[in-house]
Coordinates of N, CA and C in Angstrom, one line a residue:
X1 N -2.4 -14.4 12.2 CA -2.2 -15.7 12.8 C -1.3 -16.6 12.0
X2 N -0.8 -16.2 10.8 CA 0.1 -17.0 10.0 C 1.5 -16.8 10.4
X3 N 1.9 -17.3 11.5 CA 3.3 -17.1 12.0 C 4.0 -18.4 12.3
X4 N 5.3 -18.4 12.2 CA 6.1 -19.6 12.5 C 6.0 -20.0 13.9
X5 N 5.8 -21.2 14.2 CA 5.9 -21.7 15.6 C 7.3 -21.5 16.3
X6 N 8.3 -21.6 15.4 CA 9.7 -21.5 15.9 C 10.0 -20.1 16.3
X7 N 9.4 -19.1 15.5 CA 9.8 -17.7 15.7 C 8.5 -16.9 16.1
X8 N 7.7 -17.5 16.9 CA 6.4 -16.9 17.3 C 6.6 -15.8 18.3
X9 N 7.7 -15.7 19.0 CA 7.9 -14.7 20.0 C 7.0 -14.9 21.1
X10 N 6.2 -13.9 21.4 CA 5.2 -13.9 22.5 C 3.8 -14.4 22.1
X11 N 3.7 -14.8 20.8 CA 2.4 -15.2 20.4 C 2.0 -16.6 20.9
X12 N 0.8 -16.8 21.3 CA 0.4 -18.1 21.8 C 0.3 -19.2 20.7
X13 N 0.9 -20.3 21.0 CA 0.9 -21.4 19.9 C -0.4 -21.8 19.5
X14 N -1.4 -21.9 20.4 CA -2.7 -22.5 20.1 C -3.5 -21.6 19.2
X15 N -3.1 -20.3 19.0 CA -3.8 -19.4 18.1 C -3.2 -19.3 16.8
X16 N -2.1 -20.0 16.5 CA -1.4 -19.9 15.2 C -2.1 -20.7 14.1
X17 N -2.1 -20.2 12.9 CA -2.7 -20.9 11.8 C -1.6 -21.6 11.0
X18 N -1.7 -22.9 10.9 CA -0.6 -23.7 10.3 C -0.9 -23.9 8.8
X19 N -2.0 -23.5 8.3 CA -2.2 -23.4 6.8 C -3.0 -22.2 6.6
X20 N -2.5 -21.4 5.6 CA -3.2 -20.1 5.3 C -4.6 -20.3 4.9
X21 N -5.5 -19.5 5.5 CA -7.0 -19.7 5.2 C -7.5 -18.3 4.8
X22 N -7.7 -18.1 3.5 CA -8.2 -16.9 3.0 C -9.6 -16.6 3.5
X23 N -10.4 -17.6 3.6 CA -11.8 -17.4 4.0 C -11.9 -16.9 5.5
X24 N -11.0 -17.4 6.3 CA -11.0 -16.9 7.7 C -10.6 -15.4 7.7
X25 N -9.6 -15.0 6.9 CA -9.2 -13.6 6.8 C -10.4 -12.8 6.3
X26 N -11.1 -13.3 5.3 CA -12.2 -12.6 4.8 C -13.3 -12.4 5.9
X27 N -13.5 -13.4 6.7 CA -14.4 -13.3 7.8 C -14.0 -12.2 8.8
X28 N -12.7 -12.2 9.1 CA -12.2 -11.1 10.0 C -12.4 -9.7 9.4
X29 N -12.1 -9.6 8.1 CA -12.2 -8.3 7.5 C -13.6 -7.8 7.5
X30 N -14.6 -8.7 7.2 CA -16.0 -8.4 7.3 C -16.4 -8.0 8.7
X31 N -16.0 -8.7 9.7 CA -16.3 -8.4 11.1 C -15.8 -7.1 11.5
X32 N -14.7 -6.7 10.9 CA -14.0 -5.4 11.3 C -14.6 -4.2 10.6
X33 N -15.5 -4.5 9.6 CA -16.0 -3.4 8.8 C -15.0 -2.9 7.8
X34 N -14.0 -3.8 7.4 CA -13.0 -3.4 6.5 C -11.8 -2.6 7.1
X35 N -11.7 -2.7 8.4 CA -10.6 -1.9 9.0 C -9.3 -2.7 9.3
X36 N -9.2 -3.9 8.9 CA -7.9 -4.6 9.0 C -7.1 -4.0 7.9
X37 N -6.0 -3.4 8.2 CA -5.2 -2.7 7.2 C -3.9 -3.4 6.9
X38 N -3.4 -4.2 7.8 CA -2.0 -4.6 7.8 C -1.9 -5.9 8.5
X39 N -1.2 -6.9 8.0 CA -1.0 -8.2 8.7 C 0.4 -8.7 8.4
X40 N 0.9 -9.5 9.3 CA 2.2 -10.2 9.2 C 2.0 -11.6 8.8
X41 N 2.8 -12.1 7.9 CA 2.7 -13.5 7.4 C 4.1 -14.1 7.4
X42 N 4.2 -15.4 7.8 CA 5.4 -16.1 7.7 C 5.4 -16.9 6.4
X43 N 6.4 -16.6 5.5 CA 6.3 -17.2 4.1 C 6.3 -18.7 4.1
X44 N 6.8 -19.4 5.1 CA 6.9 -20.8 5.1 C 5.6 -21.5 5.4
X45 N 4.6 -20.8 5.9 CA 3.3 -21.4 6.2 C 2.6 -21.8 4.9
X46 N 2.2 -23.0 4.7 CA 1.6 -23.5 3.4 C 0.4 -22.6 3.0
X47 N 0.5 -22.1 1.8 CA -0.6 -21.3 1.2 C -0.4 -19.8 1.3
X48 N 0.7 -19.4 2.0 CA 0.9 -17.9 2.2 C 1.1 -17.2 0.9
X49 N 2.0 -17.7 0.0 CA 2.3 -16.9 -1.2 C 1.0 -16.6 -2.0
X50 N 0.1 -17.7 -2.1 CA -1.2 -17.5 -2.8 C -2.2 -16.6 -2.1
X51 N -2.0 -16.5 -0.7 CA -2.9 -15.7 0.1 C -2.6 -14.2 -0.1
X52 N -1.4 -13.8 -0.4 CA -1.0 -12.4 -0.4 C -1.9 -11.6 -1.4
X53 N -2.0 -12.0 -2.6 CA -2.8 -11.2 -3.5 C -4.3 -11.1 -3.1
X54 N -4.8 -12.2 -2.5 CA -6.2 -12.2 -2.0 C -6.3 -11.2 -0.9
X55 N -5.4 -11.1 0.0 CA -5.4 -10.1 1.1 C -5.3 -8.7 0.6
X56 N -4.4 -8.5 -0.4 CA -4.3 -7.2 -1.0 C -5.6 -6.8 -1.6
X57 N -6.3 -7.7 -2.2 CA -7.6 -7.4 -2.8 C -8.7 -7.0 -1.8
X58 N -8.5 -7.5 -0.5 CA -9.4 -7.1 0.6 C -9.0 -5.8 1.2
X59 N -7.9 -5.1 0.7 CA -7.4 -3.9 1.3 C -6.5 -4.0 2.4
X60 N -5.9 -5.3 2.5 CA -4.9 -5.5 3.6 C -3.5 -5.5 3.1
X61 N -2.7 -4.7 3.6 CA -1.3 -4.7 3.2 C -0.5 -5.8 3.9
X62 N 0.3 -6.5 3.2 CA 1.0 -7.7 3.8 C 2.4 -7.4 4.1
X63 N 2.8 -7.8 5.3 CA 4.3 -7.8 5.7 C 4.7 -9.2 5.9
X64 N 5.9 -9.5 6.0 CA 6.4 -10.8 6.4 C 7.3 -10.7 7.6
X65 N 7.2 -11.7 8.5 CA 8.0 -11.7 9.7 C 7.6 -12.9 10.6
X66 N 8.2 -12.9 11.8 CA 8.0 -14.1 12.7 C 8.2 -15.4 11.9
X67 N 9.4 -15.4 11.2 CA 9.6 -16.4 10.2 C 11.0 -17.0 10.2
X68 N 11.1 -18.3 9.8 CA 12.3 -19.0 9.6 C 12.5 -19.3 8.2
X69 N 11.8 -18.7 7.3 CA 11.8 -19.0 5.8 C 13.2 -18.7 5.2
X70 N 13.5 -19.4 4.2 CA 14.7 -19.2 3.4 C 14.5 -18.0 2.4
X71 N 15.6 -17.7 1.8 CA 15.7 -16.6 0.9 C 14.7 -16.7 -0.3
X72 N 14.6 -17.9 -0.9 CA 13.7 -18.1 -2.1 C 12.3 -17.9 -1.7
X73 N 11.9 -18.5 -0.5 CA 10.5 -18.4 -0.1 C 10.1 -16.9 0.2
X74 N 11.0 -16.2 0.8 CA 10.8 -14.8 1.1 C 10.7 -13.9 -0.2
X75 N 11.6 -14.2 -1.1 CA 11.6 -13.4 -2.3 C 10.3 -13.7 -3.1
X76 N 9.8 -14.9 -3.1 CA 8.6 -15.3 -3.8 C 7.4 -14.5 -3.2
X77 N 7.4 -14.3 -1.9 CA 6.3 -13.5 -1.2 C 6.4 -12.0 -1.6
X78 N 7.6 -11.5 -1.8 CA 7.7 -10.1 -2.2 C 7.2 -10.0 -3.7
X79 N 7.5 -11.0 -4.5 CA 7.0 -11.0 -5.9 C 5.5 -11.1 -5.9
X80 N 4.9 -11.8 -4.8 CA 3.5 -11.9 -4.7 C 2.7 -10.7 -4.2
X81 N 3.5 -9.7 -3.6 CA 2.9 -8.5 -3.2 C 3.2 -8.1 -1.7
X82 N 4.1 -8.8 -1.0 CA 4.5 -8.3 0.3 C 5.2 -6.9 0.2
X83 N 4.8 -6.0 1.0 CA 5.4 -4.6 0.9 C 6.3 -4.2 2.1
X84 N 6.4 -5.1 3.1 CA 7.2 -4.7 4.3 C 7.7 -5.9 5.0
X85 N 8.6 -5.7 5.9 CA 9.1 -6.7 6.8 C 8.9 -6.3 8.3
X86 N 8.2 -7.1 9.0 CA 7.8 -6.7 10.4 C 9.0 -6.8 11.3
X87 N 9.2 -5.7 12.1 CA 10.3 -5.5 13.1 C 11.5 -6.4 12.7
X88 N 12.2 -5.9 11.6 CA 13.4 -6.6 11.1 C 14.4 -6.9 12.2
X89 N 14.9 -8.1 12.2 CA 15.9 -8.5 13.2 C 15.3 -9.1 14.5
X90 N 14.0 -9.0 14.7 CA 13.4 -9.6 15.9 C 12.4 -10.7 15.5
X91 N 12.5 -11.8 16.2 CA 11.6 -12.9 16.0 C 11.7 -13.4 14.5
X92 N 12.9 -13.7 14.1 CA 13.1 -14.2 12.7 C 14.4 -14.8 12.6
X93 N 14.6 -15.7 11.6 CA 15.9 -16.3 11.2 C 16.8 -15.1 10.8
X94 N 18.0 -15.2 11.2 CA 18.9 -14.1 10.9 C 19.8 -14.4 9.6
X95 N 20.5 -13.4 9.2 CA 21.3 -13.5 8.0 C 22.4 -14.6 8.1
X96 N 22.5 -15.3 7.0 CA 23.7 -16.3 6.9 C 24.2 -16.2 5.5
X97 N 25.5 -16.2 5.3 CA 26.0 -16.0 4.0 C 25.6 -17.0 2.9
X98 N 25.2 -18.2 3.4 CA 24.8 -19.2 2.4 C 23.3 -19.2 2.1
X99 N 22.5 -18.6 3.0 CA 21.1 -18.3 2.8 C 20.7 -17.1 3.6
X100 N 20.7 -15.9 2.9 CA 20.5 -14.7 3.7 C 19.1 -14.6 4.2
X101 N 18.2 -15.5 3.8 CA 16.8 -15.6 4.4 C 16.1 -14.3 4.3
X102 N 15.1 -14.1 5.3 CA 14.3 -13.0 5.3 C 15.1 -11.7 5.4
X103 N 16.1 -11.7 6.2 CA 17.0 -10.6 6.4 C 17.6 -10.1 5.1
X104 N 18.1 -11.0 4.3 CA 18.7 -10.6 3.1 C 17.7 -10.0 2.1
X105 N 16.5 -10.7 2.0 CA 15.5 -10.1 1.1 C 15.1 -8.7 1.6
X106 N 14.9 -8.5 2.9 CA 14.5 -7.2 3.4 C 15.5 -6.1 3.0
X107 N 16.8 -6.4 3.1 CA 17.7 -5.4 2.8 C 18.0 -5.2 1.3
X108 N 17.8 -6.3 0.5 CA 18.0 -6.2 -0.9 C 16.9 -5.7 -1.7
X109 N 15.7 -6.1 -1.4 CA 14.5 -5.8 -2.3 C 13.9 -4.4 -1.8
X110 N 13.1 -3.9 -2.7 CA 12.5 -2.6 -2.5 C 11.2 -2.7 -1.7
X111 N 11.4 -3.1 -0.4 CA 10.3 -3.2 0.6 C 10.6 -2.3 1.7
X112 N 9.6 -1.9 2.5 CA 9.8 -1.2 3.7 C 10.3 -2.2 4.8
X113 N 11.1 -1.7 5.7 CA 11.4 -2.5 6.9 C 11.0 -1.7 8.2
X114 N 10.4 -2.4 9.1 CA 10.1 -1.8 10.4 C 11.4 -2.0 11.3
X115 N 11.6 -1.0 12.2 CA 12.6 -1.0 13.2 C 12.1 -0.6 14.5
X116 N 12.3 -1.4 15.5 CA 11.9 -1.1 16.9 C 13.0 -0.3 17.5
X117 N 12.8 1.0 17.8 CA 13.9 1.9 18.1 C 13.9 2.2 19.6
X118 N 13.9 1.2 20.4 CA 13.9 1.4 21.9 C 15.3 1.1 22.5
X119 N 16.3 0.7 21.6 CA 17.6 0.4 22.2 C 17.8 -0.9 22.8
X120 N 16.6 -1.6 22.9 CA 16.7 -3.0 23.5 C 16.5 -4.0 22.4
X121 N 15.6 -3.9 21.5 CA 15.3 -4.8 20.5 C 16.4 -4.8 19.4
X122 N 17.0 -3.6 19.2 CA 18.0 -3.4 18.1 C 19.1 -2.5 18.7
X123 N 20.3 -2.9 18.4 CA 21.5 -2.0 18.7 C 21.4 -0.8 17.9
X124 N 21.8 0.4 18.4 CA 21.7 1.6 17.5 C 22.5 1.4 16.2
X125 N 23.6 0.7 16.2 CA 24.3 0.4 15.0 C 23.5 -0.4 14.0
X126 N 22.6 -1.2 14.5 CA 21.7 -2.0 13.6 C 20.7 -1.1 12.9
X127 N 20.2 -0.1 13.7 CA 19.3 0.8 13.1 C 20.0 1.7 12.0
X128 N 21.2 2.1 12.3 CA 22.0 2.9 11.3 C 22.2 2.0 10.1
X129 N 22.5 0.7 10.2 CA 22.7 -0.2 9.1 C 21.4 -0.2 8.2
X130 N 20.3 -0.3 8.8 CA 19.0 -0.4 8.1 C 18.9 0.9 7.3
X131 N 19.1 2.0 7.9 CA 19.0 3.3 7.2 C 20.0 3.5 6.1
X132 N 21.2 3.0 6.3 CA 22.2 3.1 5.2 C 21.8 2.2 4.0
X133 N 21.3 1.0 4.3 CA 21.0 0.0 3.3 C 19.7 0.4 2.6
X134 N 18.7 0.9 3.3 CA 17.3 1.1 2.8 C 17.1 2.5 2.4
X135 N 17.8 3.4 3.0 CA 17.4 4.8 2.8 C 16.4 5.3 3.8
X136 N 16.3 6.6 4.0 CA 15.4 7.1 5.0 C 13.9 7.1 4.6
X137 N 13.7 6.7 3.3 CA 12.3 6.6 2.8 C 11.7 5.2 2.8
X138 N 12.5 4.2 3.3 CA 12.1 2.8 3.4 C 12.1 2.2 4.7
X139 N 12.4 3.0 5.8 CA 12.4 2.5 7.1 C 11.2 3.1 7.9
X140 N 10.5 2.2 8.6 CA 9.4 2.7 9.4 C 9.7 2.4 10.9
X141 N 9.8 3.5 11.7 CA 10.0 3.3 13.1 C 8.8 2.9 13.8
X142 N 8.8 1.8 14.5 CA 7.7 1.2 15.2 C 8.0 1.1 16.7
X143 N 7.0 1.1 17.5 CA 7.2 0.9 19.0 C 7.1 -0.5 19.4
X144 N 6.3 -1.4 18.8 CA 6.0 -2.7 19.2 C 5.5 -2.8 20.6
X145 N 4.8 -1.7 21.0 CA 4.4 -1.6 22.4 C 3.1 -2.3 22.7
X146 N 3.0 -2.7 24.0 CA 1.8 -3.3 24.5 C 1.1 -2.3 25.4
X147 N 0.1 -2.8 26.2 CA -0.8 -2.0 27.0 C 0.0 -1.2 28.1
X148 N 1.2 -1.7 28.4 CA 2.0 -1.1 29.5 C 2.7 0.2 29.1
X149 N 2.7 0.6 27.8 CA 3.4 1.8 27.3 C 2.9 3.0 28.1
X150 N 3.8 3.8 28.6 CA 3.4 5.0 29.4 C 3.0 4.7 30.8
X151 N 3.0 3.5 31.2 CA 2.6 3.1 32.6 C 3.7 2.6 33.4
X152 N 3.6 2.5 34.7 CA 4.7 2.0 35.6 C 5.0 0.5 35.4
X153 N 6.1 0.1 35.9 CA 6.5 -1.3 35.9 C 5.3 -2.1 36.7
X154 N 5.2 -3.3 36.3 CA 4.2 -4.1 37.0 C 3.7 -5.3 36.1
X155 N 2.5 -5.8 36.4 CA 2.0 -7.0 35.7 C 0.9 -6.5 34.7
X156 N 1.0 -7.0 33.4 CA 0.1 -6.6 32.4 C -0.3 -7.9 31.6
X157 N -1.1 -7.6 30.5 CA -1.5 -8.7 29.6 C -1.1 -8.3 28.2
X158 N -0.7 -9.4 27.5 CA -0.5 -9.3 26.0 C -1.4 -10.3 25.4
X159 N -2.6 -9.9 25.0 CA -3.6 -10.9 24.5 C -3.9 -11.9 25.7
X160 N -3.7 -13.2 25.5 CA -4.0 -14.1 26.6 C -2.8 -14.3 27.5
X161 N -1.6 -13.7 27.3 CA -0.4 -13.9 28.0 C -0.3 -12.9 29.2
X162 N 0.3 -13.4 30.3 CA 0.7 -12.6 31.4 C 2.1 -12.0 31.1
X163 N 2.3 -10.7 31.3 CA 3.5 -10.1 31.0 C 4.0 -9.3 32.3
X164 N 5.3 -9.3 32.6 CA 5.8 -8.6 33.7 C 6.8 -7.5 33.1
X165 N 6.6 -6.3 33.5 CA 7.5 -5.2 33.1 C 8.4 -4.7 34.2
X166 N 9.7 -4.8 34.0 CA 10.7 -4.4 34.9 C 11.6 -3.4 34.2
X167 N 11.8 -2.2 34.8 CA 12.6 -1.2 34.2 C 12.2 -0.9 32.8
X168 N 10.9 -1.0 32.5 CA 10.4 -0.7 31.2 C 10.5 -1.8 30.2
X169 N 11.1 -3.0 30.6 CA 11.3 -4.1 29.7 C 10.2 -5.1 29.9
X170 N 9.4 -5.4 28.9 CA 8.3 -6.3 29.0 C 8.7 -7.8 28.6
X171 N 8.4 -8.7 29.5 CA 8.7 -10.1 29.2 C 7.6 -11.0 29.7
X172 N 7.4 -12.2 29.0 CA 6.4 -13.1 29.5 C 6.7 -13.6 30.9
X173 N 5.7 -13.7 31.7 CA 5.9 -14.2 33.0 C 6.3 -15.7 33.0
X174 N 5.8 -16.4 32.0 CA 6.1 -17.9 32.0 C 7.5 -18.2 31.7
X175 N 8.2 -17.6 30.7 CA 9.5 -18.0 30.4 C 10.5 -16.9 30.1
X176 N 10.1 -15.7 30.3 CA 11.1 -14.6 30.2 C 11.3 -14.1 28.7
X177 N 10.5 -14.6 27.8 CA 10.6 -14.1 26.4 C 10.2 -12.7 26.3
X178 N 10.9 -11.9 25.6 CA 10.5 -10.5 25.5 C 9.2 -10.4 24.7
X179 N 8.3 -9.6 25.3 CA 6.9 -9.5 24.8 C 6.6 -8.1 24.4
X180 N 7.0 -7.7 23.3 CA 6.8 -6.3 22.9 C 7.6 -5.4 23.7
X181 N 7.0 -4.2 24.0 CA 7.8 -3.2 24.7 C 6.9 -2.1 25.3
X182 N 7.5 -1.1 25.8 CA 6.8 0.0 26.4 C 7.2 1.4 25.8
X183 N 7.8 1.3 24.6 CA 8.3 2.5 23.9 C 7.1 3.3 23.5
X184 N 7.3 4.7 23.6 CA 6.3 5.6 23.0 C 6.9 6.2 21.7
X185 N 6.1 6.7 20.8 CA 6.6 7.2 19.6 C 7.4 8.4 19.8
X186 N 7.1 9.2 20.8 CA 7.9 10.4 21.2 C 9.3 10.0 21.6
X187 N 9.4 8.9 22.4 CA 10.7 8.5 22.8 C 11.5 7.9 21.6
X188 N 10.7 7.2 20.7 CA 11.4 6.6 19.5 C 12.0 7.7 18.7
X189 N 11.3 8.9 18.6 CA 11.9 10.0 17.9 C 13.2 10.5 18.5
X190 N 13.2 10.6 19.8 CA 14.4 11.1 20.6 C 15.5 10.1 20.4
X191 N 15.2 8.8 20.5 CA 16.2 7.7 20.3 C 16.8 7.8 18.9
X192 N 16.0 8.0 17.9 CA 16.5 8.0 16.5 C 17.4 9.2 16.3
X193 N 17.1 10.4 16.9 CA 17.9 11.6 16.8 C 19.3 11.3 17.4
X194 N 19.3 10.6 18.6 CA 20.5 10.2 19.3 C 21.3 9.2 18.5
X195 N 20.6 8.1 18.0 CA 21.3 7.0 17.3 C 22.0 7.5 16.0
X196 N 21.4 8.5 15.3 CA 21.9 8.8 14.0 C 22.6 10.2 13.9
X197 N 22.3 11.1 14.9 CA 22.9 12.4 14.8 C 22.3 13.2 13.6
X198 N 21.3 12.8 13.0 CA 20.7 13.5 11.9 C 19.7 14.5 12.3
X199 N 19.4 15.5 11.5 CA 18.4 16.6 11.8 C 17.0 16.0 11.9
X200 N 16.2 16.8 12.6 CA 14.8 16.4 12.9 C 14.1 16.1 11.6
X201 N 14.3 17.0 10.6 CA 13.5 16.9 9.3 C 13.8 15.6 8.6
X202 N 15.0 15.0 8.8 CA 15.4 13.8 8.1 C 14.8 12.6 8.8
X203 N 14.6 12.7 10.1 CA 14.1 11.6 10.9 C 12.6 11.5 10.9
X204 N 11.9 12.6 10.9 CA 10.4 12.6 11.0 C 9.7 11.7 10.0
X205 N 10.1 11.6 8.8 CA 9.4 10.7 7.8 C 9.3 9.2 8.3
X206 N 10.3 8.8 9.1 CA 10.2 7.4 9.6 C 9.0 7.1 10.5
X207 N 8.5 8.2 11.1 CA 7.3 8.1 12.0 C 6.0 8.7 11.4
X208 N 6.1 9.3 10.2 CA 4.9 10.0 9.7 C 4.7 9.5 8.2
X209 N 5.4 10.1 7.3 CA 5.2 9.8 5.9 C 5.3 8.3 5.6
X210 N 6.4 7.7 6.0 CA 6.7 6.3 5.6 C 5.6 5.3 6.0
X211 N 5.2 5.3 7.3 CA 4.1 4.4 7.6 C 2.8 4.7 6.9
X212 N 2.5 6.0 6.7 CA 1.2 6.3 6.0 C 1.3 5.8 4.6
X213 N 2.4 6.0 3.9 CA 2.6 5.5 2.5 C 2.5 4.0 2.5
X214 N 3.1 3.3 3.5 CA 3.1 1.8 3.5 C 1.7 1.3 3.5
X215 N 0.8 1.8 4.4 CA -0.5 1.2 4.5 C -1.5 1.9 3.6
X216 N -1.1 2.8 2.8 CA -1.9 3.3 1.7 C -2.9 4.4 2.2
X217 N -2.5 5.2 3.2 CA -3.4 6.3 3.7 C -2.7 7.7 3.6
X218 N -1.6 7.8 2.8 CA -0.9 9.0 2.7 C -1.7 10.1 2.0
X219 N -2.8 9.8 1.4 CA -3.7 10.8 0.8 C -4.5 11.5 1.9
X220 N -4.5 10.9 3.1 CA -5.3 11.5 4.2 C -4.4 12.0 5.4
X221 N -3.4 11.2 5.7 CA -2.6 11.5 6.9 C -1.1 11.4 6.5
X222 N -0.2 11.7 7.4 CA 1.2 11.5 7.2 C 2.0 12.7 6.9
X223 N 1.3 13.8 6.6 CA 2.0 15.1 6.3 C 1.1 16.2 6.6
X224 N 1.6 17.4 6.7 CA 0.7 18.6 6.9 C 0.5 19.3 5.6
X225 N -0.7 19.0 5.0 CA -1.0 19.6 3.7 C -2.5 19.9 3.7
X226 N -2.8 20.9 2.9 CA -4.2 21.3 2.7 C -5.0 20.0 2.2
X227 N -6.2 19.9 2.9 CA -7.1 18.8 2.5 C -6.9 17.5 3.3
X228 N -5.8 17.4 4.1 CA -5.5 16.2 4.9 C -6.2 16.4 6.3
X229 N -6.1 15.4 7.1 CA -6.9 15.4 8.3 C -6.4 16.2 9.5
X230 N -5.4 17.0 9.3 CA -5.0 17.9 10.4 C -4.6 17.2 11.7
X231 N -3.9 16.1 11.5 CA -3.3 15.4 12.6 C -1.9 16.0 12.8
X232 N -1.7 16.7 13.9 CA -0.5 17.5 14.1 C 0.0 17.3 15.5
X233 N 1.3 17.1 15.6 CA 2.0 17.1 16.9 C 2.9 18.3 16.9
X234 N 2.9 19.0 18.0 CA 3.7 20.2 18.2 C 4.8 19.9 19.2
X235 N 6.0 20.1 18.8 CA 7.2 19.8 19.7 C 7.8 21.1 20.2
X236 N 8.5 21.0 21.3 CA 9.3 22.2 21.8 C 10.7 22.0 21.2
X237 N 11.6 22.9 21.7 CA 13.0 22.9 21.1 C 13.7 21.6 21.5
X238 N 13.3 20.9 22.5 CA 13.9 19.7 22.9 C 13.2 18.4 22.3
X239 N 12.3 18.7 21.4 CA 11.5 17.6 20.7 C 10.6 16.8 21.7
X240 N 10.2 17.5 22.7 CA 9.2 17.0 23.6 C 7.8 17.4 23.1
X241 N 6.8 16.5 23.2 CA 5.5 16.8 22.7 C 4.8 17.8 23.7
X242 N 4.3 18.9 23.1 CA 3.6 19.8 24.0 C 2.1 20.0 23.6
X243 N 1.8 19.6 22.4 CA 0.4 19.6 22.0 C 0.2 18.6 20.9
X244 N -1.0 18.0 20.9 CA -1.4 17.1 19.9 C -2.8 17.4 19.4
X245 N -3.0 17.4 18.0 CA -4.2 17.6 17.4 C -4.6 16.4 16.6
X246 N -5.9 16.0 16.7 CA -6.4 14.9 15.9 C -7.6 15.5 15.1
X247 N -7.4 15.4 13.7 CA -8.4 16.0 12.8 C -8.8 17.4 13.2
X248 N -7.7 18.2 13.6 CA -7.9 19.6 13.9 C -8.3 19.9 15.3
X249 N -8.6 18.9 16.1 CA -9.1 19.2 17.5 C -7.9 18.9 18.5
X250 N -7.7 19.8 19.4 CA -6.7 19.5 20.4 C -7.1 18.4 21.3
X251 N -6.3 17.4 21.4 CA -6.6 16.2 22.3 C -5.5 16.1 23.4
X252 N -4.5 16.9 23.4 CA -3.4 16.8 24.4 C -2.7 18.1 24.5
X253 N -2.5 18.6 25.7 CA -1.7 19.8 26.0 C -0.8 19.5 27.2
X254 N 0.5 19.7 27.1 CA 1.4 19.4 28.2 C 1.1 20.3 29.4

């Protein structure tokens, strides 16, 4: 809930937190049974830099995004423990040579960056720029998808908001603001192969190892190794999903 009103995207204004409240986060974490793993913070919200180490202590990995903060504010949050930037390039102040802002910190500092690889949120050249600047071990491919993913065009909900999906593009019914998307991870993989021309083995970590390492669960998932949870996706020669296993049990067959 600690997001900038100016860069809130499809988030409802009345639910935003205008001063960071560690006790409320602690309440959420307790209610979830400790399952809140990752949250996005806007560095300019009062109290956010001091909140970051407290959230880390609760087991919550912090990212920054939905922000209009300047370079110094963002750099201070990285120093405080931010490990990632949420969907870099979307719902945030963009790069300027006099104040590179969150964009500059994301590309300069040793943090992960998320990239929405649907071809709508980011130009393919932008994705390639992130990969060149950060390396293939620091980019996390995300879908940013809502409940409409995998479903036909029509009317859906994003939290309290009404969303209309036309040609797979999700936008708020009220004002046409883009509201997440309908991308699937399988399609993101195909897009990345097309955008980059790189081999499958170079692209796969963006969808597997990197996110698992970011949120601190690589000891259990994110790669196929003895002792891990046997979460396995089987692809055909065209990189289409034909089988999926969760903890060793088949849950999907094409």
